mmCIF file of C-alpha atoms and ligand atoms in Angstrom:
data_model
loop_
_atom_site.group_PDB
_atom_site.id
_atom_site.type_symbol
_atom_site.label_atom_id
_atom_site.label_comp_id
_atom_site.label_asym_id
_atom_site.label_seq_id
_atom_site.Cartn_x
_atom_site.Cartn_y
_atom_site.Cartn_z
ATOM 1 C CA MET A 377 6.299 -151.331 -8.288
ATOM 2 C CA ARG A 378 7.929 -148.229 -9.755
ATOM 3 C CA LYS A 379 6.347 -144.987 -8.725
ATOM 4 C CA ARG A 380 4.754 -143.021 -11.633
ATOM 5 C CA VAL A 381 5.734 -139.437 -11.357
ATOM 6 C CA LEU A 382 4.413 -136.454 -13.351
ATOM 7 C CA VAL A 383 6.832 -133.572 -13.864
ATOM 8 C CA THR A 384 5.240 -130.434 -15.446
ATOM 9 C CA GLY A 385 7.728 -128.180 -17.080
ATOM 10 C CA GLY A 386 9.972 -131.298 -17.396
ATOM 11 C CA ALA A 387 11.738 -130.087 -20.522
ATOM 12 C CA GLY A 388 12.978 -126.946 -18.696
ATOM 13 C CA PHE A 389 16.154 -126.273 -16.804
ATOM 14 C CA LEU A 390 15.167 -127.655 -13.400
ATOM 15 C CA GLY A 391 12.573 -130.080 -14.767
ATOM 16 C CA SER A 392 15.060 -131.912 -16.974
ATOM 17 C CA HIS A 393 17.425 -132.472 -14.087
ATOM 18 C CA LEU A 394 14.538 -133.640 -11.930
ATOM 19 C CA CYS A 395 13.260 -136.138 -14.561
ATOM 20 C CA LYS A 396 16.736 -137.635 -14.853
ATOM 21 C CA ARG A 397 17.226 -137.930 -11.133
ATOM 22 C CA LEU A 398 13.761 -139.557 -10.601
ATOM 23 C CA ILE A 399 14.483 -142.173 -13.250
ATOM 24 C CA GLN A 400 17.884 -142.837 -11.697
ATOM 25 C CA ASP A 401 16.107 -143.273 -8.328
ATOM 26 C CA GLY A 402 13.737 -145.901 -9.784
ATOM 27 C CA SER A 403 10.565 -144.006 -10.859
ATOM 28 C CA ASP A 404 8.693 -143.913 -14.132
ATOM 29 C CA VAL A 405 8.491 -140.312 -15.306
ATOM 30 C CA LEU A 406 5.815 -138.560 -17.366
ATOM 31 C CA CYS A 407 7.247 -135.229 -18.497
ATOM 32 C CA VAL A 408 4.638 -132.655 -19.631
ATOM 33 C CA ASP A 409 5.756 -129.423 -21.332
ATOM 34 C CA ASN A 410 4.459 -126.971 -23.872
ATOM 35 C CA TYR A 411 8.053 -125.968 -24.880
ATOM 36 C CA PHE A 412 7.438 -122.328 -24.150
ATOM 37 C CA THR A 413 10.941 -122.041 -22.582
ATOM 38 C CA GLY A 414 11.788 -125.832 -22.402
ATOM 39 C CA ARG A 415 13.771 -127.580 -25.080
ATOM 40 C CA LYS A 416 13.766 -131.187 -26.272
ATOM 41 C CA GLU A 417 17.602 -131.093 -26.142
ATOM 42 C CA ASN A 418 17.270 -130.837 -22.362
ATOM 43 C CA ILE A 419 15.698 -134.274 -22.178
ATOM 44 C CA ALA A 420 17.204 -135.874 -25.276
ATOM 45 C CA GLU A 421 19.306 -138.310 -23.241
ATOM 46 C CA LEU A 422 16.126 -139.645 -21.598
ATOM 47 C CA LEU A 423 14.075 -140.215 -24.732
ATOM 48 C CA ASP A 424 15.227 -143.793 -25.168
ATOM 49 C CA SER A 425 14.525 -144.809 -21.626
ATOM 50 C CA PRO A 426 11.588 -147.173 -21.168
ATOM 51 C CA HIS A 427 10.959 -145.286 -17.927
ATOM 52 C CA PHE A 428 10.507 -141.928 -19.582
ATOM 53 C CA GLU A 429 7.474 -140.562 -21.456
ATOM 54 C CA LEU A 430 7.168 -137.137 -23.019
ATOM 55 C CA MET A 431 3.880 -135.283 -23.688
ATOM 56 C CA ARG A 432 3.370 -131.884 -25.261
ATOM 57 C CA HIS A 433 0.678 -130.222 -23.271
ATOM 58 C CA ASP A 434 -0.179 -126.747 -21.840
ATOM 59 C CA ILE A 435 -1.092 -127.088 -18.181
ATOM 60 C CA THR A 436 -3.646 -124.245 -18.409
ATOM 61 C CA PHE A 437 -5.810 -126.951 -19.948
ATOM 62 C CA SER A 438 -7.092 -130.041 -18.092
ATOM 63 C CA LEU A 439 -4.863 -133.134 -18.068
ATOM 64 C CA TYR A 440 -6.140 -136.683 -17.438
ATOM 65 C CA VAL A 441 -3.336 -139.132 -16.650
ATOM 66 C CA GLU A 442 -2.650 -141.701 -13.898
ATOM 67 C CA VAL A 443 0.283 -140.968 -11.625
ATOM 68 C CA ASP A 444 1.282 -141.286 -7.953
ATOM 69 C CA GLU A 445 3.110 -137.960 -7.506
ATOM 70 C CA ILE A 446 3.180 -134.612 -9.237
ATOM 71 C CA TYR A 447 5.962 -132.047 -9.327
ATOM 72 C CA ASN A 448 4.448 -128.826 -10.730
ATOM 73 C CA LEU A 449 7.310 -126.910 -12.246
ATOM 74 C CA ALA A 450 5.703 -125.553 -15.404
ATOM 75 C CA CYS A 451 6.115 -121.732 -15.557
ATOM 76 C CA PRO A 452 8.569 -119.448 -17.278
ATOM 77 C CA ALA A 453 11.014 -118.400 -14.639
ATOM 78 C CA SER A 454 13.184 -115.551 -15.959
ATOM 79 C CA PRO A 455 11.858 -111.935 -16.317
ATOM 80 C CA ILE A 456 12.470 -111.915 -20.099
ATOM 81 C CA HIS A 457 10.369 -114.989 -20.513
ATOM 82 C CA TYR A 458 7.575 -114.372 -17.945
ATOM 83 C CA GLN A 459 7.122 -110.775 -19.091
ATOM 84 C CA PHE A 460 6.826 -111.794 -22.793
ATOM 85 C CA ASP A 461 3.184 -112.812 -22.278
ATOM 86 C CA PRO A 462 2.333 -111.768 -18.720
ATOM 87 C CA VAL A 463 -1.314 -112.851 -18.970
ATOM 88 C CA GLN A 464 -0.260 -116.404 -19.992
ATOM 89 C CA THR A 465 2.295 -116.349 -17.078
ATOM 90 C CA THR A 466 -0.460 -115.714 -14.565
ATOM 91 C CA LYS A 467 -2.669 -118.308 -16.251
ATOM 92 C CA THR A 468 0.089 -120.919 -16.080
ATOM 93 C CA SER A 469 0.604 -120.279 -12.379
ATOM 94 C CA VAL A 470 -3.081 -120.031 -11.427
ATOM 95 C CA HIS A 471 -5.021 -122.130 -13.950
ATOM 96 C CA GLY A 472 -2.141 -124.536 -14.095
ATOM 97 C CA ALA A 473 -2.183 -124.934 -10.309
ATOM 98 C CA ILE A 474 -5.998 -125.475 -10.330
ATOM 99 C CA ASN A 475 -5.688 -128.172 -13.041
ATOM 100 C CA MET A 476 -2.757 -129.965 -11.376
ATOM 101 C CA LEU A 477 -4.412 -129.764 -7.957
ATOM 102 C CA GLY A 478 -7.685 -131.127 -9.435
ATOM 103 C CA LEU A 479 -5.686 -134.004 -10.960
ATOM 104 C CA ALA A 480 -3.927 -134.673 -7.591
ATOM 105 C CA LYS A 481 -7.295 -134.660 -5.791
ATOM 106 C CA ARG A 482 -8.798 -137.147 -8.231
ATOM 107 C CA LEU A 483 -5.757 -139.471 -7.952
ATOM 108 C CA LYS A 484 -5.077 -138.830 -4.196
ATOM 109 C CA ALA A 485 -1.504 -138.056 -5.331
ATOM 110 C CA THR A 486 0.959 -135.922 -3.438
ATOM 111 C CA ILE A 487 1.756 -132.726 -5.302
ATOM 112 C CA LEU A 488 4.684 -130.422 -4.986
ATOM 113 C CA GLN A 489 4.675 -126.799 -6.132
ATOM 114 C CA ALA A 490 7.815 -125.071 -7.355
ATOM 115 C CA SER A 491 7.183 -121.718 -5.735
ATOM 116 C CA THR A 492 9.758 -118.985 -5.586
ATOM 117 C CA SER A 493 11.662 -116.503 -3.479
ATOM 118 C CA GLU A 494 9.846 -113.868 -5.534
ATOM 119 C CA VAL A 495 6.856 -114.365 -3.209
ATOM 120 C CA TYR A 496 8.884 -112.255 -0.761
ATOM 121 C CA GLY A 497 9.090 -109.453 -3.379
ATOM 122 C CA ASP A 498 11.567 -106.755 -2.394
ATOM 123 C CA PRO A 499 12.012 -108.045 1.132
ATOM 124 C CA ALA A 500 12.139 -105.751 4.180
ATOM 125 C CA VAL A 501 13.678 -108.510 6.357
ATOM 126 C CA HIS A 502 16.930 -110.403 5.844
ATOM 127 C CA PRO A 503 17.403 -113.282 5.555
ATOM 128 C CA GLN A 504 13.849 -114.343 4.633
ATOM 129 C CA THR A 505 12.158 -117.006 6.756
ATOM 130 C CA GLU A 506 9.012 -118.747 5.587
ATOM 131 C CA ASP A 507 6.794 -116.809 7.960
ATOM 132 C CA TYR A 508 7.680 -113.476 6.282
ATOM 133 C CA TRP A 509 4.667 -112.434 4.173
ATOM 134 C CA GLY A 510 6.665 -110.452 1.657
ATOM 135 C CA ASN A 511 6.697 -106.994 0.107
ATOM 136 C CA VAL A 512 5.251 -107.407 -3.355
ATOM 137 C CA ASN A 513 4.084 -104.865 -5.834
ATOM 138 C CA PRO A 514 0.739 -106.192 -7.179
ATOM 139 C CA ILE A 515 0.702 -104.099 -10.387
ATOM 140 C CA GLY A 516 4.278 -103.929 -11.612
ATOM 141 C CA PRO A 517 5.960 -105.727 -14.525
ATOM 142 C CA ARG A 518 7.126 -108.617 -12.267
ATOM 143 C CA SER A 519 3.697 -109.103 -10.648
ATOM 144 C CA CYS A 520 2.434 -111.620 -13.202
ATOM 145 C CA TYR A 521 5.086 -113.959 -11.868
ATOM 146 C CA ASP A 522 5.166 -112.973 -8.188
ATOM 147 C CA GLU A 523 1.429 -112.730 -7.690
ATOM 148 C CA GLY A 524 0.746 -115.768 -9.868
ATOM 149 C CA LYS A 525 3.071 -117.791 -7.684
ATOM 150 C CA ARG A 526 1.551 -116.337 -4.521
ATOM 151 C CA CYS A 527 -1.943 -117.294 -5.710
ATOM 152 C CA ALA A 528 -0.734 -120.800 -6.534
ATOM 153 C CA GLU A 529 0.516 -121.153 -2.974
ATOM 154 C CA THR A 530 -2.920 -120.007 -1.744
ATOM 155 C CA LEU A 531 -4.591 -122.673 -3.889
ATOM 156 C CA PHE A 532 -2.236 -125.355 -2.647
ATOM 157 C CA PHE A 533 -3.044 -124.562 0.993
ATOM 158 C CA ASP A 534 -6.779 -124.261 0.336
ATOM 159 C CA TYR A 535 -6.803 -127.673 -1.367
ATOM 160 C CA HIS A 536 -4.886 -128.977 1.615
ATOM 161 C CA ARG A 537 -7.314 -127.509 4.160
ATOM 162 C CA GLN A 538 -10.508 -128.052 2.212
ATOM 163 C CA HIS A 539 -9.839 -131.361 0.546
ATOM 164 C CA GLY A 540 -7.111 -132.926 2.694
ATOM 165 C CA LEU A 541 -4.713 -133.031 -0.222
ATOM 166 C CA ASN A 542 -1.090 -133.911 0.484
ATOM 167 C CA ILE A 543 0.855 -130.919 -0.625
ATOM 168 C CA ARG A 544 4.453 -129.700 -0.629
ATOM 169 C CA VAL A 545 5.450 -126.123 -1.365
ATOM 170 C CA ALA A 546 9.144 -125.276 -2.087
ATOM 171 C CA ARG A 547 10.191 -121.668 -2.278
ATOM 172 C CA ILE A 548 13.139 -121.875 -4.660
ATOM 173 C CA PHE A 549 15.883 -119.221 -4.568
ATOM 174 C CA ASN A 550 18.194 -118.393 -7.512
ATOM 175 C CA THR A 551 19.439 -121.666 -9.010
ATOM 176 C CA TYR A 552 22.007 -122.109 -11.689
ATOM 177 C CA GLY A 553 23.748 -124.864 -13.555
ATOM 178 C CA PRO A 554 23.996 -126.773 -16.940
ATOM 179 C CA ARG A 555 20.917 -126.426 -19.168
ATOM 180 C CA MET A 556 20.058 -122.934 -18.103
ATOM 181 C CA HIS A 557 18.832 -120.910 -21.092
ATOM 182 C CA PRO A 558 21.790 -119.180 -22.629
ATOM 183 C CA ASN A 559 19.665 -116.070 -23.444
ATOM 184 C CA ASP A 560 17.289 -115.927 -20.493
ATOM 185 C CA GLY A 561 18.695 -112.712 -19.138
ATOM 186 C CA ARG A 562 19.473 -114.307 -15.746
ATOM 187 C CA VAL A 563 22.619 -113.068 -14.186
ATOM 188 C CA VAL A 564 24.633 -116.306 -14.178
ATOM 189 C CA SER A 565 23.879 -117.222 -17.790
ATOM 190 C CA ASN A 566 24.301 -113.624 -18.904
ATOM 191 C CA PHE A 567 27.691 -113.248 -17.288
ATOM 192 C CA ILE A 568 29.001 -116.608 -18.551
ATOM 193 C CA MET A 569 27.773 -115.987 -22.185
ATOM 194 C CA GLN A 570 29.205 -112.461 -22.186
ATOM 195 C CA ALA A 571 32.534 -113.679 -20.757
ATOM 196 C CA LEU A 572 32.843 -116.546 -23.229
ATOM 197 C CA ARG A 573 32.110 -114.148 -26.143
ATOM 198 C CA GLY A 574 34.506 -111.575 -24.794
ATOM 199 C CA GLU A 575 31.715 -108.992 -24.570
ATOM 200 C CA PRO A 576 31.471 -106.474 -21.713
ATOM 201 C CA ILE A 577 29.796 -107.988 -18.646
ATOM 202 C CA THR A 578 26.654 -105.948 -17.817
ATOM 203 C CA LEU A 579 26.200 -104.930 -14.196
ATOM 204 C CA TYR A 580 22.834 -103.348 -13.278
ATOM 205 C CA GLY A 581 23.278 -100.485 -10.751
ATOM 206 C CA ASP A 582 26.691 -100.550 -9.093
ATOM 207 C CA GLY A 583 26.775 -104.266 -8.666
ATOM 208 C CA SER A 584 26.571 -104.087 -4.861
ATOM 209 C CA GLN A 585 23.193 -105.854 -4.728
ATOM 210 C CA THR A 586 23.553 -109.385 -3.402
ATOM 211 C CA ARG A 587 22.191 -112.726 -4.388
ATOM 212 C CA SER A 588 22.660 -116.287 -3.229
ATOM 213 C CA PHE A 589 23.167 -118.973 -5.841
ATOM 214 C CA CYS A 590 22.227 -122.604 -5.472
ATOM 215 C CA PHE A 591 23.673 -125.252 -7.798
ATOM 216 C CA VAL A 592 21.026 -127.316 -9.572
ATOM 217 C CA ASP A 593 22.072 -130.693 -8.147
ATOM 218 C CA ASP A 594 21.593 -129.409 -4.574
ATOM 219 C CA LEU A 595 18.203 -127.950 -5.414
ATOM 220 C CA ILE A 596 16.934 -131.147 -7.015
ATOM 221 C CA ASP A 597 18.023 -133.016 -3.955
ATOM 222 C CA GLY A 598 15.970 -130.606 -1.787
ATOM 223 C CA LEU A 599 12.864 -131.053 -3.999
ATOM 224 C CA ILE A 600 13.028 -134.845 -3.758
ATOM 225 C CA LYS A 601 13.637 -134.714 0.006
ATOM 226 C CA LEU A 602 10.657 -132.491 0.421
ATOM 227 C CA MET A 603 8.434 -134.761 -1.693
ATOM 228 C CA ASN A 604 9.518 -137.754 0.379
ATOM 229 C CA ALA A 605 9.142 -136.020 3.750
ATOM 230 C CA PRO A 606 6.310 -136.928 6.126
ATOM 231 C CA ASP A 607 2.907 -135.537 5.077
ATOM 232 C CA GLU A 608 2.847 -132.936 7.825
ATOM 233 C CA VAL A 609 5.829 -131.255 6.183
ATOM 234 C CA THR A 610 3.809 -129.237 3.734
ATOM 235 C CA GLY A 611 6.088 -126.230 3.605
ATOM 236 C CA PRO A 612 6.459 -123.681 2.453
ATOM 237 C CA VAL A 613 10.147 -124.497 2.726
ATOM 238 C CA ASN A 614 12.906 -122.279 1.493
ATOM 239 C CA LEU A 615 15.429 -124.104 -0.743
ATOM 240 C CA GLY A 616 18.490 -122.099 -1.680
ATOM 241 C CA ASN A 617 22.070 -121.456 -0.845
ATOM 242 C CA THR A 618 22.778 -119.068 2.043
ATOM 243 C CA ALA A 619 26.187 -117.943 0.858
ATOM 244 C CA GLU A 620 25.685 -114.345 -0.306
ATOM 245 C CA PHE A 621 27.694 -112.806 -3.072
ATOM 246 C CA THR A 622 27.533 -109.360 -4.640
ATOM 247 C CA ILE A 623 26.806 -109.295 -8.315
ATOM 248 C CA ARG A 624 30.126 -107.626 -8.907
ATOM 249 C CA ASN A 625 31.769 -110.502 -7.075
ATOM 250 C CA LEU A 626 30.000 -112.972 -9.350
ATOM 251 C CA ALA A 627 31.139 -111.084 -12.448
ATOM 252 C CA GLU A 628 34.753 -111.187 -11.287
ATOM 253 C CA THR A 629 34.610 -114.916 -10.508
ATOM 254 C CA VAL A 630 33.110 -115.685 -13.948
ATOM 255 C CA ILE A 631 35.843 -113.592 -15.671
ATOM 256 C CA ALA A 632 38.486 -115.469 -13.710
ATOM 257 C CA LEU A 633 36.987 -118.959 -14.454
ATOM 258 C CA THR A 634 36.499 -118.347 -18.184
ATOM 259 C CA GLY A 635 39.848 -116.549 -18.521
ATOM 260 C CA SER A 636 37.971 -113.879 -20.393
ATOM 261 C CA SER A 637 39.232 -110.547 -21.512
ATOM 262 C CA SER A 638 35.761 -108.967 -20.905
ATOM 263 C CA ASN A 639 35.411 -105.612 -19.104
ATOM 264 C CA ILE A 640 32.580 -104.741 -16.769
ATOM 265 C CA GLY A 641 29.857 -102.369 -18.158
ATOM 266 C CA TYR A 642 27.118 -100.586 -16.194
ATOM 267 C CA GLU A 643 23.337 -100.198 -16.808
ATOM 268 C CA PRO A 644 20.509 -98.699 -14.663
ATOM 269 C CA LEU A 645 18.786 -100.959 -12.213
ATOM 270 C CA PRO A 646 15.439 -102.388 -13.580
ATOM 271 C CA GLU A 647 12.218 -101.559 -11.766
ATOM 272 C CA ASP A 648 11.364 -103.616 -8.694
ATOM 273 C CA ASP A 649 14.819 -105.278 -8.668
ATOM 274 C CA PRO A 650 15.482 -106.450 -5.114
ATOM 275 C CA ARG A 651 18.616 -105.098 -3.405
ATOM 276 C CA GLN A 652 19.279 -108.256 -1.469
ATOM 277 C CA ARG A 653 17.898 -111.761 -1.311
ATOM 278 C CA GLN A 654 19.110 -114.529 0.935
ATOM 279 C CA PRO A 655 17.160 -117.550 2.213
ATOM 280 C CA ASP A 656 16.945 -118.656 5.791
ATOM 281 C CA ILE A 657 17.121 -122.463 5.370
ATOM 282 C CA SER A 658 16.782 -123.506 9.058
ATOM 283 C CA LEU A 659 13.475 -125.202 8.245
ATOM 284 C CA ALA A 660 14.894 -127.192 5.356
ATOM 285 C CA LYS A 661 17.788 -128.261 7.604
ATOM 286 C CA SER A 662 15.600 -129.396 10.494
ATOM 287 C CA ALA A 663 12.626 -130.787 8.581
ATOM 288 C CA LEU A 664 14.402 -132.353 5.581
ATOM 289 C CA GLY A 665 18.040 -132.676 6.715
ATOM 290 C CA TRP A 666 18.902 -130.684 3.632
ATOM 291 C CA GLU A 667 21.488 -128.065 2.867
ATOM 292 C CA PRO A 668 23.474 -127.225 -0.237
ATOM 293 C CA VAL A 669 26.956 -128.717 -0.531
ATOM 294 C CA VAL A 670 28.263 -127.447 -3.872
ATOM 295 C CA GLU A 671 30.510 -124.352 -3.602
ATOM 296 C CA LEU A 672 29.824 -121.504 -6.103
ATOM 297 C CA GLU A 673 33.142 -121.839 -7.842
ATOM 298 C CA GLU A 674 32.632 -125.618 -8.370
ATOM 299 C CA GLY A 675 29.104 -125.102 -9.716
ATOM 300 C CA LEU A 676 30.161 -122.272 -11.948
ATOM 301 C CA ARG A 677 32.953 -124.349 -13.444
ATOM 302 C CA LYS A 678 30.375 -127.074 -14.482
ATOM 303 C CA THR A 679 28.075 -124.389 -15.832
ATOM 304 C CA VAL A 680 30.874 -122.727 -17.791
ATOM 305 C CA ALA A 681 31.711 -126.144 -19.276
ATOM 306 C CA TYR A 682 28.080 -126.561 -20.440
ATOM 307 C CA PHE A 683 27.936 -123.152 -22.034
ATOM 308 C CA LYS A 684 31.233 -123.661 -23.817
ATOM 309 C CA GLN A 685 29.882 -126.852 -25.366
ATOM 310 C CA PHE A 686 26.658 -125.058 -26.165
ATOM 311 C CA LEU A 687 28.496 -122.235 -28.027
HETATM 312 N N1 LIG B 1471 15.599 -121.531 -11.769
HETATM 313 C C1 LIG B 1471 15.373 -120.824 -10.741
HETATM 314 O O1 LIG B 1471 16.258 -120.179 -10.174
HETATM 315 C C2 LIG B 1471 13.994 -120.799 -10.068
HETATM 316 C C3 LIG B 1471 13.848 -119.999 -8.903
HETATM 317 C C4 LIG B 1471 12.588 -119.968 -8.312
HETATM 318 C C5 LIG B 1471 11.582 -120.695 -8.833
HETATM 319 N N2 LIG B 1471 11.757 -121.458 -9.902
HETATM 320 C C6 LIG B 1471 10.562 -122.244 -10.463
HETATM 321 O O2 LIG B 1471 10.958 -123.511 -10.860
HETATM 322 C C7 LIG B 1471 10.265 -123.876 -11.995
HETATM 323 C C8 LIG B 1471 11.185 -124.314 -13.156
HETATM 324 O O3 LIG B 1471 12.057 -123.186 -13.450
HETATM 325 P P1 LIG B 1471 13.194 -123.281 -14.542
HETATM 326 O O4 LIG B 1471 14.294 -122.420 -14.059
HETATM 327 O O5 LIG B 1471 13.474 -124.713 -14.802
HETATM 328 O O6 LIG B 1471 12.503 -122.562 -15.782
HETATM 329 P P2 LIG B 1471 12.363 -123.066 -17.258
HETATM 330 O O7 LIG B 1471 11.731 -121.949 -18.019
HETATM 331 O O8 LIG B 1471 13.588 -123.651 -17.771
HETATM 332 O O9 LIG B 1471 11.281 -124.232 -17.133
HETATM 333 C C9 LIG B 1471 9.874 -124.073 -17.142
HETATM 334 C C10 LIG B 1471 9.280 -125.076 -17.985
HETATM 335 O O10 LIG B 1471 7.869 -124.995 -18.004
HETATM 336 C C11 LIG B 1471 7.402 -125.070 -19.313
HETATM 337 N N3 LIG B 1471 6.069 -124.374 -19.373
HETATM 338 C C12 LIG B 1471 5.836 -123.023 -19.236
HETATM 339 N N4 LIG B 1471 4.546 -122.791 -19.280
HETATM 340 C C13 LIG B 1471 3.950 -123.986 -19.474
HETATM 341 C C14 LIG B 1471 2.558 -124.389 -19.602
HETATM 342 N N5 LIG B 1471 1.564 -123.467 -19.573
HETATM 343 N N6 LIG B 1471 2.330 -125.668 -19.744
HETATM 344 C C15 LIG B 1471 3.323 -126.623 -19.804
HETATM 345 N N7 LIG B 1471 4.619 -126.257 -19.718
HETATM 346 C C16 LIG B 1471 4.928 -124.952 -19.541
HETATM 347 C C17 LIG B 1471 8.469 -124.447 -20.146
HETATM 348 O O11 LIG B 1471 8.365 -124.750 -21.535
HETATM 349 C C18 LIG B 1471 9.694 -124.949 -19.467
HETATM 350 O O12 LIG B 1471 10.067 -126.161 -19.995
HETATM 351 C C19 LIG B 1471 9.360 -122.722 -12.372
HETATM 352 O O13 LIG B 1471 8.047 -122.919 -11.837
HETATM 353 C C20 LIG B 1471 9.992 -121.582 -11.658
HETATM 354 O O14 LIG B 1471 9.092 -120.561 -11.328
HETATM 355 C C21 LIG B 1471 12.917 -121.526 -10.570
#
């Protein structure tokens, strides 16, 4: 019997890679998406598969389907997109979680939440371990995303405690790779697009803020391992790459890989932009036997190839 797996946000960047991997691994996939930031092109290669089904649906409304597992990824993930309609962003995280948890409860299905490192806000401890409660502004322009995701985590753990639901919560750190949105304002896609167009590469602040970047294949591996882990491994589990790079360092690598003639330009730091973010992945290593294996340069090369084709 093939497992029937629901992926919400399946036409998005991470969702499309997840759908493909699950089908390759022998599951039947139901992809649900409202195409707010997702694109049919992302899952075009799966449309002919008898093991893939696509459904246009907004998860803030109830959904009645029959599946064995749910990966809840639906939510705009980049500031440009989640700040476009912040009320809808919170609704997607909160009402969406309630609807998907209700579905999982009815079906006795295991459900995984794509949470985020943003639950740590502008962290006061480095690197962040899962027991750090975060430093989040509840009323700022990023709050619709950060607090929405925090509330979704609360709901997951309450459904677990109150209804005995099998849950998994992954706290995903900065992930990049082919099928990222070219215009989502995220640093990797921004830099590559600017470099390929020969435009100045925009650094916010002096570029000394650091980020860790996880290649999409590694991340998908982590999500699947978490879903398949024993039921007591509920998470939250950090999934990300521990190698830290300054934003300036990233800009220089992108310029080198694209052979671009772009210069570096400077803009003021946006409000609530964290100075540093780095995961502690000890738990993922011990509980899932997971750690990223793709080096930044190798992942960037594949991402640059995708954007070149896209342009
Ligand atoms: N990419 C990252 O670096 C990263 C980091 C942390 C967390 N995450 C989380 O992973 C998930 C996927 O992120 P992504 O980078 O693939 O973003 P994405 O924007 O490419 O994908 C999100 C998908 O959800 C869909 N969607 C949005 N609202 C919906 C709704 N109400 N109903 C149905 N579908 C809806 C979008 O159309 C899109 O296809 C998100 O939940 C995000 O918060 C991603």
